[in-house]
């Protein structure tokens, strides 16, 4: 199904099942321990041997020699796989450091061997007997130091630089000017389940039960790396214990499990130990961001520039921290720039809302600072510079009569409208609910006992991305609908919203729907990433269900336009038949994909929100404790308010972590992340998050998909850090532009104590 | 983890004797720290003596008005004990500031005293560490030292002791009762129990080989107002950046102990004499000779500010 016109009224709009706050249908499996995770697949791969990955002890250099003799003699050891005996390995398209290295070492804890043994303890113990002689080389580990060697670089969505009008001239001429630099640190995804895989070979065919957000990418990359036909690889990933982007790509666990299993001719399973999750896999790269804003005396932005520096290994991408600045606020003269320097740290890559998450942590503090300079309420300043059109985009054709903005105004020619943009409403609703009017515009005015109290706000913004997504639906003689797609559920609720979609389309209760996900035998879906999964995968299921409805209408002998699907029945006029009857013993199968066509060129599709945060800062110690948080989101139709809310409160929590504590600390001498476990890389615990509210504006976006939904799970993190930072400033009068905002940075500017 | 043998001791004497026979043995009780260290091969005992069956679970008053806490009393039970909460509130509060509910259920009084540093370089076996390999060098010095010691450290080690409980015990002048392998008993003041790193940071306490802690004894209650303030980046389940324990009497006299600043709980009795003259007067003797790095220089003002806040709280 091609989606190239805005969606009209369709069966999803009935909202009998879609839009209901259903509990997750896979919940009981998880709470009773029956959901099979990658490392526990003894049901399908019994007798698996255990692989233990050995990571490099140096960040850069060469392996001079590697002696496996003692390891091989250790009790229980079956084999040791290294680059020397692994056979030729190809290079994937999505990872750029080798997943099994040697003799060249590109980063700390890069995998250089997997020890396979009968038990986990034997493998781990034997791994310590590996004798490695390293030839270390000098590496580059300090972003601050190499920043100015950074070169222009593409970001995932396109050019890293953009320019509209004459920024330099307009900034110089601006009545009010602002120029500050912000820093965000490297961050870890810190998902609960580490990267893990069980692998088994049957002749030249390989199956991996793994934890991967993108089944088809993972399958293709594994085939590419092993130099085998993709058809011979099956990748199964039905349950994933969190990913946040860390499991978008093939990682060493899957490759080394496959190599180990091939070597010992039996299933092998590998889970990365926590330290390797940090230094062996991927992280969100640190950024340095400079923001300049020029306005009129009354606060209209006339010039805005956002430049970002980050580092990565050769072949890596920059953090796209400037992205949102091209969309969020008006202003005639604009500039964004992205610079990428070489660093010999582990691979930097996507983590929840790559680009916007750190970008908004800078931009939305800059906006708060500028508002204060202008003596404007920060919400008022934002709304003054609201825009219905993308301010920073090459002009693209606009459809003649775009319905979605018809109620607003006639589209201006040569400007590209947002399909929906309710930023202002998000702020208005949020301000009301959060009691924003009680905020003191002057900082450090509110004190309760030993706490300074402050509140802050920030916009939330993240683009809506669209990716082809396919599904297969089968109706059987019992009237049960089975949906199969390689879509993944990374804790987000995919199982549930897909079941709701099929139930709504086919007129059956959710209990009549079986959802099977995460298997490369199923049609290729959008997968889980970039907050595209929910909208795109359900749209794919929609497409397959439309086809199934047509097939059933045919069987029923009626025109599909005249047929109703309701209460397990197919009805036309005064005739009706049950779905089960129509399916018969043979059943009926339909498969289709949603493919997104040129609508995305005509409209900018983005998601919007407003974050509000209240903090207390201890007058003596500078400890910041969040007291309450609110997010108001406008991101299309909410398919399931319960799972959607969980996504947003999880994202808010992650944003709080980014603001207050998360920091992968680089040892600039040795070139690695020092705090590589969950005791020393702190993420928020329950005590850090006392109260959260989420409000979804009632919105449908017919331009995004037949579901009229959009992405949400990443919107929730974008802007949170800035709202926390702004609240800390409001509480203390201290502006910290270097995340995380830990007490040591606040301390010297807090008032003296008697 | 290296292969090891395991025995479950039935009596204190048996446990101590077995430890003397097995030079590379370790006692295991809660195992909350030891097992992690064994998995990482930072601790590589060839023999484990499980002491959980020993009859060391009682909290009982002694004839002279002190309180004896069995070595195996779990942190949760100790924190919740009525007498502890009434007479030694600072100890209860320190315990509850540590770890999380699950760990406190498992961790023991003696084990808490013996937990090892959380220095990240100690935990990464690719990095030199004088605690792991004496003479190998310290990779923390010159590295990431935000959590490290500012006082009493040496050129060989700048690690801190991570315990909250031990800070309160130091404040209360607790003593540690032990049995040696030959069956002889002794009592060690907590003040002398932990060592500063010096040239031998791998030797962390004055315990001899095979010596088993049987109890911790709290002297008669001090009265006064008890406060334990732990300062950290997140609200729970984090080691202290610093912590401050005080007992303040009505006349303004009091005691101060610090956590997170040294290789052992830090207390300077001479500084306490300065209490009537205010926090600034206390600070000079309390942290005399402190050496900070760029990463942990904040600890000195943080101690001062926290102490001021805690004293204000204690005075009501």
Short mmCIF file of C-alpha atoms in Angstrom, two decimals, chain A residues 131-571:
data_model
loop_
_atom_site.label_atom_id
_atom_site.label_comp_id
_atom_site.label_asym_id
_atom_site.label_seq_id
_atom_site.Cartn_x
_atom_site.Cartn_y
_atom_site.Cartn_z
CA UNK A 131 48.40 -14.24 27.27
CA UNK A 132 48.43 -11.12 25.15
CA UNK A 133 51.42 -8.99 24.34
CA UNK A 134 50.28 -5.54 23.29
CA UNK A 135 52.09 -2.91 21.27
CA UNK A 136 50.30 0.21 22.45
CA UNK A 137 50.15 3.35 20.35
CA UNK A 138 49.24 6.89 21.22
CA UNK A 139 45.59 7.64 20.73
CA UNK A 140 43.37 10.65 20.80
CA UNK A 141 40.78 10.66 23.58
CA UNK A 142 40.03 14.25 24.51
CA UNK A 143 37.29 15.99 22.53
CA UNK A 144 38.28 19.37 23.97
CA UNK A 145 41.80 18.88 22.68
CA UNK A 146 40.90 17.75 19.14
CA UNK A 147 37.80 19.89 18.70
CA UNK A 148 39.43 22.33 16.29
CA UNK A 149 40.61 19.53 14.02
CA UNK A 150 36.96 18.64 13.44
CA UNK A 151 35.84 18.49 9.82
CA UNK A 152 32.42 19.07 8.28
CA UNK A 153 30.40 15.89 8.25
CA UNK A 154 27.06 14.55 7.11
CA UNK A 155 24.44 13.71 9.68
CA UNK A 156 22.07 10.77 9.18
CA UNK A 157 19.30 12.94 7.79
CA UNK A 158 21.53 14.83 5.35
CA UNK A 159 24.00 17.70 5.33
CA UNK A 160 25.62 18.59 8.62
CA UNK A 161 25.69 22.27 7.75
CA UNK A 162 22.96 24.65 6.68
CA UNK A 163 22.74 28.34 6.03
CA UNK A 164 19.82 30.62 5.32
CA UNK A 165 20.19 34.35 4.72
CA UNK A 166 23.13 36.17 6.26
CA UNK A 167 23.63 35.01 9.81
CA UNK A 168 26.82 36.95 10.49
CA UNK A 169 25.37 40.22 9.29
CA UNK A 170 22.06 39.80 11.07
CA UNK A 171 23.72 38.72 14.31
CA UNK A 172 26.06 41.71 14.24
CA UNK A 173 23.12 44.00 13.68
CA UNK A 174 20.84 42.43 16.29
CA UNK A 175 19.56 44.60 19.11
CA UNK A 176 20.08 41.79 21.62
CA UNK A 177 22.75 39.15 21.33
CA UNK A 178 23.50 35.90 23.06
CA UNK A 179 26.54 33.64 22.63
CA UNK A 180 27.27 30.67 24.87
CA UNK A 181 28.82 27.23 24.67
CA UNK A 182 27.42 24.07 26.21
CA UNK A 183 28.86 20.63 26.84
CA UNK A 184 27.17 17.25 27.02
CA UNK A 185 29.10 14.15 28.08
CA UNK A 186 29.34 10.68 26.58
CA UNK A 187 26.40 8.61 27.79
CA UNK A 188 25.59 4.94 28.07
CA UNK A 189 22.28 3.34 27.09
CA UNK A 190 22.43 1.36 30.35
CA UNK A 191 19.62 -0.96 29.37
CA UNK A 192 18.89 -3.79 31.76
CA UNK A 193 19.57 -6.72 29.43
CA UNK A 194 23.12 -6.79 28.08
CA UNK A 195 23.77 -7.66 24.45
CA UNK A 196 23.21 -11.41 24.26
CA UNK A 197 22.93 -14.10 21.63
CA UNK A 198 22.47 -17.84 21.35
CA UNK A 199 23.67 -19.17 17.98
CA UNK A 200 23.27 -22.55 16.32
CA UNK A 201 24.26 -23.89 12.91
CA UNK A 202 22.48 -26.48 10.84
CA UNK A 203 24.91 -27.25 8.02
CA UNK A 204 25.52 -23.92 6.36
CA UNK A 205 22.44 -22.36 7.87
CA UNK A 206 22.72 -20.18 10.93
CA UNK A 207 20.09 -19.22 13.48
CA UNK A 208 20.74 -16.54 16.08
CA UNK A 209 18.37 -15.91 18.96
CA UNK A 210 19.48 -12.47 19.93
CA UNK A 211 18.48 -9.14 21.39
CA UNK A 212 18.26 -6.77 18.46
CA UNK A 213 15.94 -3.87 17.69
CA UNK A 214 16.22 -4.18 13.88
CA UNK A 215 15.78 -7.76 12.74
CA UNK A 216 16.44 -7.28 9.04
CA UNK A 217 19.44 -5.00 9.56
CA UNK A 218 20.90 -7.47 12.02
CA UNK A 219 20.36 -10.39 9.70
CA UNK A 220 21.87 -8.58 6.71
CA UNK A 221 24.86 -7.38 8.70
CA UNK A 222 25.55 -10.78 10.17
CA UNK A 223 25.43 -12.36 6.69
CA UNK A 224 27.68 -9.63 5.33
CA UNK A 225 30.20 -10.05 8.14
CA UNK A 226 30.26 -13.84 7.84
CA UNK A 227 30.33 -13.66 4.05
CA UNK A 228 27.29 -15.88 3.58
CA UNK A 229 23.96 -15.48 1.80
CA UNK A 230 21.39 -13.60 3.82
CA UNK A 231 18.86 -16.35 3.08
CA UNK A 232 20.94 -18.71 5.20
CA UNK A 233 20.71 -16.55 8.30
CA UNK A 234 17.69 -16.52 10.55
CA UNK A 235 17.55 -13.92 13.29
CA UNK A 236 15.04 -14.26 16.11
CA UNK A 237 14.48 -11.48 18.63
CA UNK A 238 11.02 -11.73 20.18
CA UNK A 239 11.80 -10.12 23.55
CA UNK A 240 14.33 -7.43 24.26
CA UNK A 241 15.24 -6.19 27.70
CA UNK A 242 15.74 -2.59 26.65
CA UNK A 243 17.83 -1.21 23.84
CA UNK A 244 17.59 2.58 23.54
CA UNK A 245 19.63 2.33 20.33
CA UNK A 246 22.38 0.11 21.72
CA UNK A 247 20.84 -2.84 19.89
CA UNK A 248 20.10 -1.22 16.53
CA UNK A 249 23.11 -2.88 14.98
CA UNK A 250 25.02 -6.12 14.89
CA UNK A 251 27.40 -6.28 17.84
CA UNK A 252 30.12 -8.68 18.91
CA UNK A 253 27.85 -10.97 20.95
CA UNK A 254 26.01 -12.19 17.84
CA UNK A 255 29.10 -12.50 15.67
CA UNK A 256 31.16 -14.29 18.33
CA UNK A 257 28.33 -16.64 19.27
CA UNK A 258 28.01 -17.56 15.59
CA UNK A 259 31.77 -18.07 15.20
CA UNK A 260 31.97 -20.05 18.42
CA UNK A 261 29.05 -22.26 17.44
CA UNK A 262 30.59 -22.93 14.04
CA UNK A 263 33.88 -23.89 15.66
CA UNK A 264 32.43 -26.32 18.21
CA UNK A 265 29.54 -27.59 16.09
CA UNK A 266 26.96 -27.00 18.77
CA UNK A 267 24.94 -24.06 20.02
CA UNK A 268 26.91 -21.34 21.80
CA UNK A 269 25.61 -18.45 23.81
CA UNK A 270 27.31 -15.19 24.60
CA UNK A 271 26.25 -12.31 26.83
CA UNK A 272 28.47 -9.28 27.08
CA UNK A 273 29.59 -8.60 30.63
CA UNK A 274 28.51 -5.15 31.78
CA UNK A 275 31.93 -3.57 31.39
CA UNK A 276 31.95 -4.69 27.76
CA UNK A 277 28.47 -3.31 27.19
CA UNK A 278 30.01 0.07 27.98
CA UNK A 279 33.39 -0.04 26.25
CA UNK A 280 32.85 -2.77 23.65
CA UNK A 281 29.60 -1.51 22.13
CA UNK A 282 28.22 1.95 21.40
CA UNK A 283 27.50 5.09 23.35
CA UNK A 284 26.06 8.55 22.81
CA UNK A 285 29.01 10.78 21.91
CA UNK A 286 29.88 13.88 23.90
CA UNK A 287 29.27 17.25 22.29
CA UNK A 288 30.47 20.81 22.53
CA UNK A 289 27.79 23.16 21.24
CA UNK A 290 27.91 26.87 20.60
CA UNK A 291 24.67 28.76 20.24
CA UNK A 292 24.27 32.33 19.13
CA UNK A 293 20.94 34.14 19.04
CA UNK A 294 20.19 37.66 17.90
CA UNK A 295 16.80 39.27 18.43
CA UNK A 296 14.98 42.54 18.07
CA UNK A 297 14.54 44.57 21.24
CA UNK A 298 11.13 43.00 21.69
CA UNK A 299 12.34 39.44 21.28
CA UNK A 300 11.80 38.37 17.66
CA UNK A 301 14.67 36.13 16.64
CA UNK A 302 16.47 37.60 13.66
CA UNK A 303 19.58 35.42 13.70
CA UNK A 304 20.23 31.98 15.15
CA UNK A 305 23.27 29.76 14.86
CA UNK A 306 23.98 26.37 16.35
CA UNK A 307 27.35 24.67 15.90
CA UNK A 308 28.27 21.29 17.30
CA UNK A 309 31.52 19.41 17.71
CA UNK A 310 31.79 15.72 18.47
CA UNK A 311 34.28 12.92 17.94
CA UNK A 312 34.23 9.38 16.68
CA UNK A 313 36.37 6.58 15.28
CA UNK A 314 37.21 6.75 11.57
CA UNK A 315 34.05 5.95 9.61
CA UNK A 316 31.78 7.12 12.42
CA UNK A 317 29.18 9.83 12.30
CA UNK A 318 28.86 13.02 14.31
CA UNK A 319 26.18 13.55 16.92
CA UNK A 320 23.52 15.52 15.02
CA UNK A 321 22.98 17.99 17.83
CA UNK A 322 22.05 20.93 15.56
CA UNK A 323 19.15 19.17 13.88
CA UNK A 324 16.22 20.61 15.84
CA UNK A 325 17.51 24.15 15.49
CA UNK A 326 16.55 24.05 11.83
CA UNK A 327 12.89 23.50 12.76
CA UNK A 328 12.00 24.79 16.16
CA UNK A 329 12.00 28.59 16.08
CA UNK A 330 11.49 31.28 13.49
CA UNK A 331 14.23 33.66 12.41
CA UNK A 332 15.29 34.88 9.02
CA UNK A 333 19.04 34.40 9.19
CA UNK A 334 20.24 31.02 10.25
CA UNK A 335 23.24 28.80 10.41
CA UNK A 336 23.98 25.31 11.64
CA UNK A 337 27.31 23.51 11.47
CA UNK A 338 28.48 20.04 12.41
CA UNK A 339 32.14 19.21 12.97
CA UNK A 340 33.53 15.76 13.52
CA UNK A 341 36.96 15.04 14.98
CA UNK A 342 38.72 11.70 15.24
CA UNK A 343 38.73 10.03 18.63
CA UNK A 344 39.98 6.57 19.52
CA UNK A 345 37.19 5.92 22.00
CA UNK A 346 34.64 3.14 21.47
CA UNK A 347 32.08 3.68 18.69
CA UNK A 348 29.75 6.59 19.14
CA UNK A 349 26.31 5.89 17.74
CA UNK A 350 22.59 6.34 18.21
CA UNK A 351 21.08 6.57 21.66
CA UNK A 352 17.46 7.51 22.29
CA UNK A 353 16.74 10.63 20.20
CA UNK A 354 20.24 10.93 18.77
CA UNK A 355 20.88 14.55 17.88
CA UNK A 356 17.89 16.13 19.54
CA UNK A 357 18.46 14.74 23.02
CA UNK A 358 21.82 16.51 23.53
CA UNK A 359 20.93 19.27 21.05
CA UNK A 360 17.85 20.29 23.00
CA UNK A 361 19.88 20.25 26.23
CA UNK A 362 21.82 23.16 24.77
CA UNK A 363 19.25 24.98 22.62
CA UNK A 364 16.51 25.05 25.23
CA UNK A 365 18.82 26.42 27.89
CA UNK A 366 20.02 29.07 25.45
CA UNK A 367 16.39 30.04 24.83
CA UNK A 368 15.83 30.32 28.58
CA UNK A 369 18.92 32.47 28.94
CA UNK A 370 17.92 34.70 26.06
CA UNK A 371 14.41 35.12 27.47
CA UNK A 372 15.90 36.31 30.73
CA UNK A 373 18.09 38.79 28.88
CA UNK A 374 15.01 40.08 27.12
CA UNK A 375 13.07 40.14 30.40
CA UNK A 376 10.48 37.92 28.79
CA UNK A 377 8.78 34.92 30.27
CA UNK A 378 10.55 31.94 28.66
CA UNK A 379 7.24 30.55 27.37
CA UNK A 380 6.26 33.90 25.91
CA UNK A 381 9.63 34.18 24.18
CA UNK A 382 9.18 30.75 22.65
CA UNK A 383 5.67 31.47 21.44
CA UNK A 384 6.75 34.80 19.97
CA UNK A 385 9.04 32.81 17.73
CA UNK A 386 6.69 29.96 16.93
CA UNK A 387 6.36 29.11 13.25
CA UNK A 388 4.01 27.06 11.10
CA UNK A 389 6.66 26.63 8.44
CA UNK A 390 10.06 25.05 8.49
CA UNK A 391 12.28 28.08 8.84
CA UNK A 392 15.45 26.43 7.69
CA UNK A 393 14.64 24.23 4.78
CA UNK A 394 15.08 24.38 1.07
CA UNK A 395 11.70 25.14 -0.39
CA UNK A 396 9.80 22.08 -1.50
CA UNK A 397 6.49 21.78 -3.35
CA UNK A 398 3.38 21.97 -1.26
CA UNK A 399 0.24 20.04 -2.15
CA UNK A 400 -2.47 22.30 -3.52
CA UNK A 401 -4.86 22.12 -0.62
CA UNK A 402 -3.36 20.47 2.41
CA UNK A 403 -6.27 19.65 4.62
CA UNK A 404 -4.36 19.53 7.83
CA UNK A 405 -3.49 23.17 7.78
CA UNK A 406 -6.69 24.35 6.15
CA UNK A 407 -8.16 25.31 9.48
CA UNK A 408 -5.17 27.44 10.23
CA UNK A 409 -4.48 29.59 7.24
CA UNK A 410 -3.87 29.36 3.57
CA UNK A 411 -0.44 27.94 2.95
CA UNK A 412 2.12 30.45 1.86
CA UNK A 413 3.67 29.54 -1.44
CA UNK A 414 7.24 28.26 -1.37
CA UNK A 415 7.10 27.45 2.30
CA UNK A 416 7.01 24.03 3.78
CA UNK A 417 4.39 23.61 6.48
CA UNK A 418 4.45 21.30 9.46
CA UNK A 419 1.72 18.71 9.14
CA UNK A 420 0.78 19.53 12.72
CA UNK A 421 2.45 21.84 15.17
CA UNK A 422 0.83 22.36 18.55
CA UNK A 423 3.82 23.59 20.44
CA UNK A 424 1.96 26.63 21.72
CA UNK A 425 -0.91 24.52 22.99
CA UNK A 426 1.51 22.19 24.75
CA UNK A 427 2.95 25.16 26.62
CA UNK A 428 -0.43 26.63 27.45
CA UNK A 429 -1.84 23.36 28.77
CA UNK A 430 1.35 22.59 30.65
CA UNK A 431 1.67 26.05 32.18
CA UNK A 432 -1.87 25.82 33.47
CA UNK A 433 -1.51 22.35 34.91
CA UNK A 434 1.94 22.97 36.42
CA UNK A 435 1.02 26.32 37.92
CA UNK A 436 3.75 28.03 35.94
CA UNK A 437 2.43 31.46 36.91
CA UNK A 438 3.72 30.87 40.43
CA UNK A 439 7.29 30.78 39.15
CA UNK A 440 9.41 33.67 40.29
CA UNK A 441 11.05 35.29 37.27
CA UNK A 442 13.98 36.24 39.49
CA UNK A 443 16.01 33.21 40.53
CA UNK A 444 16.81 32.13 44.09
CA UNK A 445 13.64 33.52 45.58
CA UNK A 446 11.94 30.42 46.91
CA UNK A 447 13.25 28.48 49.86
CA UNK A 448 11.73 25.64 51.85
CA UNK A 449 13.87 24.60 54.79
CA UNK A 450 17.26 23.62 53.46
CA UNK A 451 16.07 23.63 49.85
CA UNK A 452 16.08 26.26 47.15
CA UNK A 453 13.04 25.58 44.96
CA UNK A 454 12.85 26.35 41.27
CA UNK A 455 10.82 25.48 38.22
CA UNK A 456 11.86 25.32 34.61
CA UNK A 457 10.45 24.53 31.24
CA UNK A 458 11.68 23.53 27.81
CA UNK A 459 10.16 22.61 24.51
CA UNK A 460 10.21 19.03 23.31
CA UNK A 461 10.87 18.40 19.67
CA UNK A 462 11.70 15.38 17.56
CA UNK A 463 11.11 14.66 13.92
CA UNK A 464 8.68 11.96 12.86
CA UNK A 465 10.39 9.42 10.66
CA UNK A 466 8.70 7.07 8.24
CA UNK A 467 10.01 3.71 7.07
CA UNK A 468 8.45 0.97 5.00
CA UNK A 469 6.90 -1.74 7.13
CA UNK A 470 5.32 -5.06 6.15
CA UNK A 471 3.14 -7.59 7.92
CA UNK A 472 1.26 -10.81 7.27
CA UNK A 473 -2.16 -11.52 8.75
CA UNK A 474 -3.86 -14.87 8.80
CA UNK A 475 -7.44 -15.64 9.70
CA UNK A 476 -8.11 -19.20 10.75
CA UNK A 477 -11.20 -21.37 11.11
CA UNK A 478 -11.58 -20.40 14.76
CA UNK A 479 -11.81 -16.76 13.86
CA UNK A 480 -8.36 -16.10 15.30
CA UNK A 481 -6.21 -13.51 13.57
CA UNK A 482 -2.47 -14.09 13.66
CA UNK A 483 -0.20 -11.18 12.83
CA UNK A 484 3.38 -11.86 11.83
CA UNK A 485 5.97 -9.17 11.26
CA UNK A 486 9.65 -8.89 12.13
CA UNK A 487 8.84 -5.82 14.22
CA UNK A 488 10.41 -5.86 17.68
CA UNK A 489 9.09 -4.98 21.11
CA UNK A 490 11.90 -3.44 23.12
CA UNK A 491 9.66 -2.90 26.11
CA UNK A 492 7.68 -0.30 24.22
CA UNK A 493 4.39 -2.18 23.83
CA UNK A 494 4.58 -3.18 20.14
CA UNK A 495 2.79 -6.47 20.78
CA UNK A 496 -0.14 -4.65 22.27
CA UNK A 497 -0.62 -1.85 19.75
CA UNK A 498 -0.25 -4.29 16.88
CA UNK A 499 -2.93 -6.50 18.42
CA UNK A 500 -5.14 -3.44 18.86
CA UNK A 501 -4.62 -2.46 15.23
CA UNK A 502 -5.57 -5.88 13.89
CA UNK A 503 -8.53 -6.12 16.26
CA UNK A 504 -9.83 -2.71 15.17
CA UNK A 505 -9.38 -3.48 11.48
CA UNK A 506 -11.00 -6.89 11.60
CA UNK A 507 -13.75 -6.13 14.09
CA UNK A 508 -12.69 -8.62 16.72
CA UNK A 509 -11.71 -8.31 20.38
CA UNK A 510 -7.98 -8.22 21.16
CA UNK A 511 -8.25 -11.71 22.66
CA UNK A 512 -8.85 -13.02 19.15
CA UNK A 513 -5.52 -11.68 17.92
CA UNK A 514 -2.18 -13.46 18.20
CA UNK A 515 0.90 -11.36 17.55
CA UNK A 516 4.20 -12.92 16.57
CA UNK A 517 7.18 -10.58 16.34
CA UNK A 518 10.93 -10.47 15.97
CA UNK A 519 11.68 -13.26 13.51
CA UNK A 520 13.37 -12.82 10.15
CA UNK A 521 10.99 -15.45 8.74
CA UNK A 522 8.29 -12.78 9.01
CA UNK A 523 7.77 -9.83 6.66
CA UNK A 524 10.28 -7.02 7.12
CA UNK A 525 9.03 -4.21 9.34
CA UNK A 526 10.24 -0.77 10.27
CA UNK A 527 11.85 -2.20 13.41
CA UNK A 528 12.33 -0.23 16.61
CA UNK A 529 14.41 2.93 16.37
CA UNK A 530 14.15 6.64 15.77
CA UNK A 531 10.65 6.58 17.34
CA UNK A 532 9.33 5.29 14.03
CA UNK A 533 8.38 1.78 15.17
CA UNK A 534 4.94 2.32 16.67
CA UNK A 535 3.41 4.33 13.86
CA UNK A 536 5.09 2.55 10.94
CA UNK A 537 4.67 -1.02 12.13
CA UNK A 538 0.99 -0.59 12.93
CA UNK A 539 0.52 1.11 9.56
CA UNK A 540 2.07 -1.99 7.98
CA UNK A 541 -0.40 -4.16 9.88
CA UNK A 542 -3.16 -1.82 8.72
CA UNK A 543 -2.10 -2.36 5.11
CA UNK A 544 -2.12 -6.14 5.49
CA UNK A 545 -5.52 -6.00 7.19
CA UNK A 546 -6.96 -3.89 4.35
CA UNK A 547 -5.87 -6.64 2.00
CA UNK A 548 -7.35 -9.32 4.23
CA UNK A 549 -10.63 -7.40 4.36
CA UNK A 550 -10.67 -7.32 0.55
CA UNK A 551 -10.08 -11.06 0.31
CA UNK A 552 -12.83 -11.75 2.83
CA UNK A 553 -15.24 -9.37 1.10
CA UNK A 554 -14.62 -11.24 -2.13
CA UNK A 555 -15.32 -14.55 -0.43
CA UNK A 556 -18.43 -13.06 1.05
CA UNK A 557 -19.45 -11.95 -2.42
CA UNK A 558 -19.67 -8.28 -1.72
CA UNK A 559 -17.84 -5.14 -2.63
CA UNK A 560 -15.26 -4.38 0.06
CA UNK A 561 -16.48 -0.79 0.30
CA UNK A 562 -19.93 -2.03 1.35
CA UNK A 563 -18.74 -4.51 3.92
CA UNK A 564 -18.54 -3.95 7.66
CA UNK A 565 -16.29 -5.89 9.96
CA UNK A 566 -17.73 -5.89 13.42
CA UNK A 567 -18.24 -8.26 16.37
CA UNK A 568 -16.43 -11.08 14.58
CA UNK A 569 -18.83 -10.80 11.67
CA UNK A 570 -18.68 -9.63 8.10
CA UNK A 571 -21.85 -7.72 7.23
#
